[in-house]
Coordinates of C-alpha atoms and ligand atoms in Angstrom, one line a residue:
M1 CA 4.2 215.0 -256.8
L2 CA 1.4 217.3 -257.9
S3 CA -1.1 218.9 -255.5
L4 CA -4.7 218.0 -256.2
E5 CA -5.4 221.5 -257.6
E6 CA -2.4 221.3 -259.9
A7 CA -3.5 217.9 -261.2
Q8 CA -7.0 219.1 -261.7
A9 CA -5.8 222.2 -263.6
R10 CA -3.6 220.0 -265.9
V11 CA -6.7 217.8 -266.7
F12 CA -8.9 220.8 -267.3
A13 CA -6.3 222.4 -269.5
A14 CA -6.2 219.3 -271.7
I15 CA -9.9 218.9 -272.2
T16 CA -12.2 221.0 -274.4
P17 CA -16.0 220.5 -274.6
M18 CA -17.1 217.9 -277.1
G19 CA -19.8 219.7 -279.0
S20 CA -23.6 219.3 -278.7
E21 CA -26.6 217.4 -279.9
V22 CA -30.4 217.7 -279.7
V23 CA -32.2 215.1 -277.6
P24 CA -35.8 214.5 -276.7
L25 CA -36.6 215.8 -273.2
V26 CA -37.5 212.3 -272.0
S27 CA -33.8 211.3 -272.3
G28 CA -32.5 214.7 -271.1
A29 CA -32.1 213.9 -267.4
R30 CA -28.5 214.5 -266.1
R31 CA -27.4 216.0 -269.4
I32 CA -25.8 219.4 -269.6
A33 CA -27.7 222.2 -271.4
A34 CA -25.7 223.5 -274.4
E35 CA -27.9 226.6 -274.7
D36 CA -30.2 228.7 -272.5
A37 CA -33.6 227.2 -272.7
V38 CA -36.6 229.4 -272.0
A39 CA -40.3 229.1 -271.4
G40 CA -42.0 229.0 -274.8
I41 CA -45.3 230.3 -273.4
D42 CA -46.7 231.9 -270.2
L43 CA -47.4 229.3 -267.5
P44 CA -50.3 229.1 -266.9
R45 CA -51.3 230.1 -270.4
F46 CA -54.6 231.5 -269.2
D47 CA -56.3 232.4 -265.9
N48 CA -57.8 229.2 -264.6
S49 CA -59.5 227.7 -261.6
A50 CA -57.4 226.1 -258.9
M51 CA -60.3 224.0 -257.6
D52 CA -63.3 222.0 -258.5
G53 CA -66.2 224.4 -257.7
F54 CA -68.1 227.4 -259.1
A55 CA -66.8 230.5 -260.7
V56 CA -68.6 233.5 -259.1
R57 CA -68.5 237.2 -258.5
S58 CA -67.0 237.5 -255.0
E59 CA -69.2 240.4 -254.1
D60 CA -72.3 238.2 -254.7
V61 CA -71.3 235.8 -251.9
R62 CA -69.7 238.2 -249.5
S63 CA -72.2 237.4 -246.7
A64 CA -72.5 233.7 -247.5
S65 CA -72.3 231.2 -244.6
E66 CA -73.8 227.9 -243.4
A67 CA -76.5 229.9 -241.7
N68 CA -76.9 232.2 -244.6
P69 CA -76.6 230.3 -247.9
I70 CA -76.6 232.3 -251.1
R71 CA -78.4 230.9 -254.1
L72 CA -76.8 231.4 -257.5
R73 CA -78.1 230.2 -260.8
V74 CA -75.7 227.8 -262.6
N75 CA -75.6 229.0 -266.2
D76 CA -73.0 226.7 -267.7
T77 CA -70.3 224.1 -267.1
V78 CA -66.7 224.4 -268.3
A79 CA -64.5 221.4 -268.0
A80 CA -60.7 221.5 -268.1
G81 CA -59.8 221.8 -271.8
Q82 CA -63.0 223.6 -272.7
Q83 CA -63.7 227.2 -273.3
S84 CA -67.0 228.9 -272.5
S85 CA -68.4 232.1 -273.9
A86 CA -70.9 232.3 -271.1
I87 CA -70.4 235.2 -268.7
V88 CA -71.0 235.2 -265.0
T89 CA -73.7 237.7 -264.4
P90 CA -74.9 239.0 -261.0
L91 CA -76.2 236.1 -258.8
A92 CA -75.1 233.5 -261.3
A93 CA -72.3 231.0 -261.3
I94 CA -70.5 228.7 -263.8
R95 CA -69.5 225.2 -262.8
V96 CA -65.7 224.8 -263.1
F97 CA -63.0 222.2 -262.4
T98 CA -59.3 222.4 -261.6
G99 CA -57.7 223.9 -264.7
S100 CA -60.9 225.2 -266.3
P101 CA -60.4 228.6 -267.9
M102 CA -61.9 231.3 -265.8
P103 CA -65.2 232.4 -267.3
A104 CA -65.6 236.1 -268.0
G105 CA -67.3 238.1 -265.3
A106 CA -66.2 235.9 -262.5
D107 CA -63.4 237.0 -260.1
A108 CA -63.2 234.0 -257.7
V109 CA -63.9 230.3 -257.4
V110 CA -66.0 228.8 -254.5
M111 CA -64.7 225.4 -253.8
Q112 CA -67.2 222.6 -254.2
E113 CA -66.9 221.6 -250.5
D114 CA -68.4 225.0 -249.6
T115 CA -71.5 224.6 -251.7
R116 CA -74.8 222.6 -251.8
S117 CA -76.4 221.6 -255.1
A118 CA -80.0 222.7 -255.6
G119 CA -81.1 221.7 -259.1
Q120 CA -80.4 224.6 -261.5
F121 CA -79.0 226.5 -258.5
V122 CA -76.1 226.2 -256.2
E123 CA -76.1 227.3 -252.6
V124 CA -72.9 228.9 -251.5
L125 CA -72.0 228.3 -247.8
D126 CA -68.9 230.5 -247.4
S127 CA -67.6 233.8 -248.7
V128 CA -64.5 234.1 -251.0
K129 CA -62.0 236.9 -251.5
P130 CA -61.6 238.5 -254.9
W131 CA -59.4 236.2 -257.0
E132 CA -59.4 233.4 -254.4
H133 CA -58.7 230.0 -256.0
V134 CA -57.7 231.6 -259.3
R135 CA -54.4 230.8 -261.0
F136 CA -53.2 233.8 -263.1
R137 CA -51.7 233.7 -266.6
G138 CA -47.9 233.8 -266.3
E139 CA -47.8 233.7 -262.5
D140 CA -45.6 230.6 -262.6
L141 CA -43.3 231.3 -265.5
K142 CA -43.3 234.1 -268.0
R143 CA -42.8 233.4 -271.7
G144 CA -39.1 233.9 -272.5
E145 CA -38.1 233.3 -268.8
T146 CA -34.9 231.2 -268.5
I147 CA -35.6 227.7 -267.1
V148 CA -32.1 226.3 -267.6
R149 CA -28.9 228.1 -268.5
R150 CA -26.1 226.8 -270.8
G151 CA -23.8 224.7 -268.7
E152 CA -26.4 223.7 -266.1
V153 CA -27.6 220.2 -265.4
L154 CA -31.0 219.2 -266.7
T155 CA -32.8 218.2 -263.5
V156 CA -36.1 216.5 -263.6
G157 CA -37.8 219.7 -262.4
R158 CA -36.2 221.7 -265.2
I159 CA -37.3 219.1 -267.7
S160 CA -40.9 219.2 -266.5
A161 CA -41.0 223.0 -266.7
L162 CA -39.6 222.9 -270.2
A163 CA -42.2 220.4 -271.3
A164 CA -45.0 222.4 -269.7
T165 CA -44.0 225.4 -271.6
G166 CA -44.0 223.6 -274.9
S167 CA -40.5 222.2 -275.5
A168 CA -40.1 218.6 -276.8
E169 CA -36.3 218.6 -277.1
I170 CA -33.2 220.4 -276.0
R171 CA -29.6 220.9 -277.1
V172 CA -27.2 219.3 -274.7
G173 CA -23.4 218.6 -274.5
K174 CA -22.4 215.3 -276.1
R175 CA -21.7 212.4 -273.7
P176 CA -18.1 211.2 -273.5
V177 CA -17.6 207.5 -274.2
V178 CA -15.2 205.8 -271.7
A179 CA -13.7 202.4 -272.1
L180 CA -13.2 200.7 -268.7
L181 CA -10.2 198.4 -268.3
S182 CA -9.3 196.5 -265.1
T183 CA -5.9 195.0 -264.9
G184 CA -4.8 192.2 -262.7
D185 CA -4.1 188.4 -262.9
E186 CA -5.8 188.0 -259.6
L187 CA -9.2 189.3 -260.8
C188 CA -12.2 187.2 -261.3
E189 CA -15.7 188.1 -262.7
P190 CA -18.3 188.3 -259.9
G191 CA -20.8 185.5 -260.3
T192 CA -18.2 182.9 -261.1
P193 CA -16.3 180.6 -258.7
L194 CA -13.0 182.0 -257.3
A195 CA -9.8 180.0 -257.8
P196 CA -7.3 180.0 -255.0
G197 CA -5.7 183.5 -254.6
Q198 CA -8.2 185.2 -256.8
I199 CA -10.5 188.1 -255.8
Y200 CA -13.7 189.4 -257.3
E201 CA -13.3 192.4 -259.7
S202 CA -15.3 195.3 -258.5
N203 CA -13.8 198.4 -260.0
R204 CA -15.6 198.3 -263.4
V205 CA -19.1 198.0 -262.0
M206 CA -18.3 200.8 -259.5
L207 CA -16.9 203.1 -262.2
A208 CA -19.5 202.3 -264.8
N209 CA -22.1 203.6 -262.3
L210 CA -20.1 206.7 -261.4
I211 CA -19.5 207.4 -265.1
A212 CA -23.2 207.2 -265.8
D213 CA -24.0 209.5 -262.9
A214 CA -21.5 212.0 -264.4
G215 CA -23.3 211.8 -267.7
G216 CA -20.8 209.7 -269.6
I217 CA -21.2 206.4 -271.4
A218 CA -19.1 203.5 -270.0
I219 CA -18.0 200.5 -272.0
P220 CA -16.7 197.8 -269.7
F221 CA -13.9 195.8 -271.4
P222 CA -12.7 192.3 -270.6
L223 CA -10.3 191.8 -267.7
V224 CA -6.7 192.6 -268.7
P225 CA -3.9 190.1 -267.5
D226 CA -0.7 191.5 -266.1
T227 CA 1.5 191.4 -269.2
L228 CA 2.9 194.2 -271.3
A229 CA 1.4 192.8 -274.5
A230 CA -2.1 192.3 -273.1
T231 CA -2.1 195.8 -271.6
R232 CA -0.9 197.3 -274.8
A233 CA -3.5 195.5 -276.9
A234 CA -6.3 196.5 -274.4
L235 CA -5.2 200.2 -274.3
E236 CA -5.0 200.4 -278.1
K237 CA -8.5 198.9 -278.5
G238 CA -10.0 201.0 -275.8
L239 CA -8.5 204.2 -277.1
S240 CA -9.6 203.5 -280.7
E241 CA -13.2 202.8 -279.6
A242 CA -13.8 205.5 -276.9
D243 CA -13.0 209.2 -276.1
A244 CA -11.0 208.1 -273.1
V245 CA -9.8 205.0 -271.3
I246 CA -10.0 204.5 -267.6
T247 CA -7.7 201.7 -266.3
T248 CA -7.5 200.4 -262.8
G249 CA -4.5 198.8 -261.3
G250 CA -1.0 198.4 -262.7
V251 CA 0.0 202.0 -262.2
S252 CA 2.2 201.6 -259.2
V253 CA 5.9 200.7 -259.0
G254 CA 5.6 196.8 -259.0
E255 CA 7.3 194.7 -261.7
R256 CA 3.9 193.7 -262.9
D257 CA 2.5 197.2 -263.2
F258 CA 2.4 197.7 -267.0
V259 CA 0.0 200.5 -267.7
K260 CA 2.5 203.4 -268.0
A261 CA 5.0 201.4 -270.1
A262 CA 2.2 200.0 -272.4
F263 CA 0.8 203.5 -272.8
E264 CA 4.1 205.0 -273.8
E265 CA 4.8 202.1 -276.2
I266 CA 1.7 202.8 -278.2
G267 CA 2.6 206.4 -278.5
G268 CA 0.8 207.9 -275.5
V269 CA 2.3 210.9 -273.7
Q270 CA 2.1 210.9 -270.0
D271 CA 1.1 214.3 -268.6
F272 CA 1.6 213.5 -264.9
W273 CA 1.8 210.7 -262.5
R274 CA 1.1 210.8 -258.8
V275 CA -1.0 213.2 -256.8
A276 CA -0.6 214.1 -253.2
I277 CA -3.8 212.7 -251.9
R278 CA -4.8 209.7 -249.8
P279 CA -6.1 207.3 -251.0
G280 CA -5.1 207.6 -254.6
K281 CA -1.4 208.6 -254.9
P282 CA -0.6 206.6 -258.0
F283 CA -2.7 208.2 -260.8
V284 CA -1.7 208.6 -264.4
F285 CA -3.1 211.2 -266.8
G286 CA -1.9 211.1 -270.4
K287 CA -2.9 211.9 -274.0
W288 CA -2.9 209.6 -277.0
R289 CA -3.7 211.6 -280.2
E290 CA -6.9 213.4 -279.2
K291 CA -7.8 210.9 -276.6
F292 CA -7.0 210.5 -272.9
L293 CA -5.9 207.9 -270.4
F294 CA -6.9 208.1 -266.8
G295 CA -4.9 205.4 -265.0
L296 CA -6.5 204.8 -261.6
P297 CA -5.0 202.8 -258.7
G298 CA -6.2 199.3 -258.3
N299 CA -7.4 199.5 -254.7
P300 CA -11.1 200.1 -255.0
V301 CA -11.3 203.1 -252.7
S302 CA -8.3 204.7 -254.3
A303 CA -10.0 204.2 -257.7
F304 CA -13.3 205.7 -256.3
V305 CA -11.7 208.8 -254.8
T306 CA -9.4 209.5 -257.8
F307 CA -12.4 209.1 -260.1
L308 CA -14.5 211.6 -258.2
L309 CA -11.7 214.2 -257.8
L310 CA -9.9 213.9 -261.2
V311 CA -12.0 212.1 -263.7
R312 CA -15.6 213.2 -262.9
P313 CA -14.6 216.9 -263.3
A314 CA -13.2 216.1 -266.7
L315 CA -16.3 214.2 -267.8
R316 CA -18.4 217.2 -266.8
Q317 CA -16.1 219.7 -268.5
W318 CA -16.4 217.6 -271.7
Q319 CA -20.1 218.0 -271.6
G320 CA -19.8 221.8 -271.1
A321 CA -20.9 221.9 -267.5
T322 CA -20.3 225.0 -265.5
E323 CA -20.1 223.2 -262.2
T324 CA -17.6 220.4 -262.4
G325 CA -16.9 219.7 -258.7
L326 CA -18.7 217.6 -256.2
R327 CA -21.5 219.0 -254.1
R328 CA -20.2 220.4 -250.8
R329 CA -22.3 220.5 -247.7
Q330 CA -21.5 221.7 -244.2
A331 CA -21.7 219.1 -241.4
V332 CA -20.8 218.9 -237.8
L333 CA -18.2 216.3 -236.8
G334 CA -19.5 213.6 -234.5
D335 CA -16.0 212.1 -234.1
A336 CA -12.6 213.5 -233.5
I337 CA -10.5 212.9 -236.7
V338 CA -6.7 213.1 -237.1
N339 CA -4.6 213.1 -240.2
S340 CA -1.0 212.4 -239.0
G341 CA 0.3 212.0 -242.6
D342 CA 1.6 214.7 -245.0
R343 CA -0.9 214.0 -247.7
R344 CA -4.4 215.4 -247.9
H345 CA -6.8 212.6 -246.8
F346 CA -10.3 212.1 -248.2
V347 CA -12.0 210.4 -245.3
R348 CA -15.2 208.3 -245.7
V349 CA -17.9 209.7 -243.5
T350 CA -21.5 209.0 -242.9
V351 CA -23.6 212.2 -242.6
D352 CA -26.9 211.6 -240.9
A353 CA -30.2 213.5 -241.4
D354 CA -29.2 216.1 -238.7
G355 CA -25.9 216.9 -240.6
V356 CA -23.7 215.0 -238.1
A357 CA -20.7 213.4 -239.8
C358 CA -19.1 210.3 -238.3
L359 CA -16.3 208.1 -239.5
A360 CA -17.7 205.4 -241.7
G361 CA -15.1 202.8 -240.5
V362 CA -11.6 201.6 -241.3
Q363 CA -10.0 204.1 -243.8
A364 CA -7.6 201.9 -245.7
S365 CA -7.6 202.1 -249.5
H366 CA -8.8 198.6 -249.9
T367 CA -11.6 198.5 -247.3
L368 CA -15.1 198.5 -248.8
G369 CA -17.2 198.1 -245.7
S370 CA -16.5 201.8 -244.8
L371 CA -17.2 202.8 -248.4
A372 CA -20.5 201.0 -248.4
R373 CA -21.5 202.8 -245.2
S374 CA -20.3 206.2 -246.2
N375 CA -22.2 208.9 -248.1
G376 CA -19.6 211.6 -248.2
L377 CA -15.9 212.4 -248.2
L378 CA -14.3 214.7 -245.7
D379 CA -11.3 216.7 -247.1
L380 CA -8.8 216.5 -244.3
A381 CA -5.6 218.6 -244.6
P382 CA -2.2 217.1 -243.9
H383 CA -1.4 217.0 -240.1
A384 CA -4.9 218.3 -239.3
S385 CA -6.6 217.3 -236.1
L386 CA -10.3 218.0 -235.8
R387 CA -12.4 217.8 -232.7
S388 CA -15.8 216.4 -232.4
G389 CA -18.4 219.3 -232.8
E390 CA -16.3 221.2 -235.3
K391 CA -17.9 222.4 -238.5
V392 CA -16.6 220.7 -241.6
D393 CA -17.3 220.6 -245.4
V394 CA -18.3 217.2 -246.8
L395 CA -18.2 216.3 -250.4
H396 CA -21.1 214.3 -251.7
W397 CA -21.2 212.3 -254.9
Q398 CA -24.9 211.4 -254.9
A399 CA -27.2 213.8 -256.7
A400 CA -29.5 214.2 -253.7
Ligands
LIG501 P1 -2.5 197.3 -258.2 O1 -2.7 198.8 -258.3 O2 -2.7 196.6 -259.5 O3 -1.2 196.9 -257.5 O4 -3.7 196.8 -257.2 C1 -3.7 197.2 -255.9 C2 -4.7 196.3 -255.1 O5 -6.0 196.5 -255.6 C3 -4.4 194.9 -255.1 O6 -4.7 194.3 -253.9 C4 -5.4 194.4 -256.2 O7 -5.7 193.0 -256.0 C5 -6.6 195.3 -256.0 N1 -7.3 195.4 -257.2 C6 -6.8 195.8 -258.4 N2 -7.7 195.9 -259.3 C7 -8.9 195.6 -258.7 C8 -10.2 195.5 -259.2 N3 -10.5 195.7 -260.5 N4 -11.2 195.1 -258.3 C9 -10.9 194.8 -257.0 N5 -9.6 194.9 -256.5 C10 -8.6 195.3 -257.4
LIG502 MG1 -2.3 194.8 -260.2

């Protein structure tokens, strides 16, 4: 049985990035930058006012106060988007708004709230320091400054900085297309009545969302009955239509577990089977021509954990991501936790706003109540026993 690290290394070794494409920024969220993207212009592009108010010479209003208003002649108005050739001369002002280019001659903006209008004049009721309420050219981002590096995720913040500096599109890694197959005679589509002995199928909807979060494109396939022929046909179709197939169920040692046999019959080559983790021991990774099979266990939490630890990194590497692992955050244990087994256990925990991690409930590989309550996985070594109050690292699958 492989260790998790050995299994991850085998998956990484098999997968090479898929190439890139140019997309509009509006559809760039979560994509991986395929090149460094830089600011096309200085941001701001020109010195401008940070307030609605009056551009002045700070020395003219040095002694201004409620008790000692200083009258300035208002020579012009510059709205945002306009440009004025007027110059602020001694004891004069120009009306400006947030974002108005700074008029020549002025070295500060008095905010409107500190003024009183008086016809052609304005009375200034407070002093301003030189350059107060002025935003300088390039103080935010300099032209040529890197906003996102090749291999980094396009966050919404990075997208907005790119747009503000003039980009309309960006080159990103291509998205892997993944066919999603769930095997099992007992499975029934949610939203339809259950026959005796049937259960609702939940793995495809769970995995489709995790695949989308990881930047991939999921194609859910119809449910696959537990026969060799049906499994073969579904695998062949999935592999021909997608870059990879994820199956759930049918990879264990039961007589009705057909995924490995069907994959081999259609010419697939199994790379490894079984990883020393809990939940998720039965996991198949294999190659068919230039495509891949990730055979996940049927139990929903096993499928969840093996996806996050073994498939998600592959989807990220495919897109050229530098960071392929889950986000790791320190927390303090609120419960004592013991792993009496000899496999590494990924324990569902709920981390609260203060960073205290508590057990999310029953930790069996089929129990979804604890998965629903959890927001992180605690990586618990074999035979480890942790006390309440100990510092631990928790893996998080959510972006924030
Ligand atoms: P298997 O790996 O096929 O033996 O399935 C292990 C357990 O997971 C069984 O109890 C199955 O009923 C359950 N299971 C398998 N696939 C799914 C699925 N897609 N959705 C929900 N439960 C499943
Ligand atoms: Mg099954």
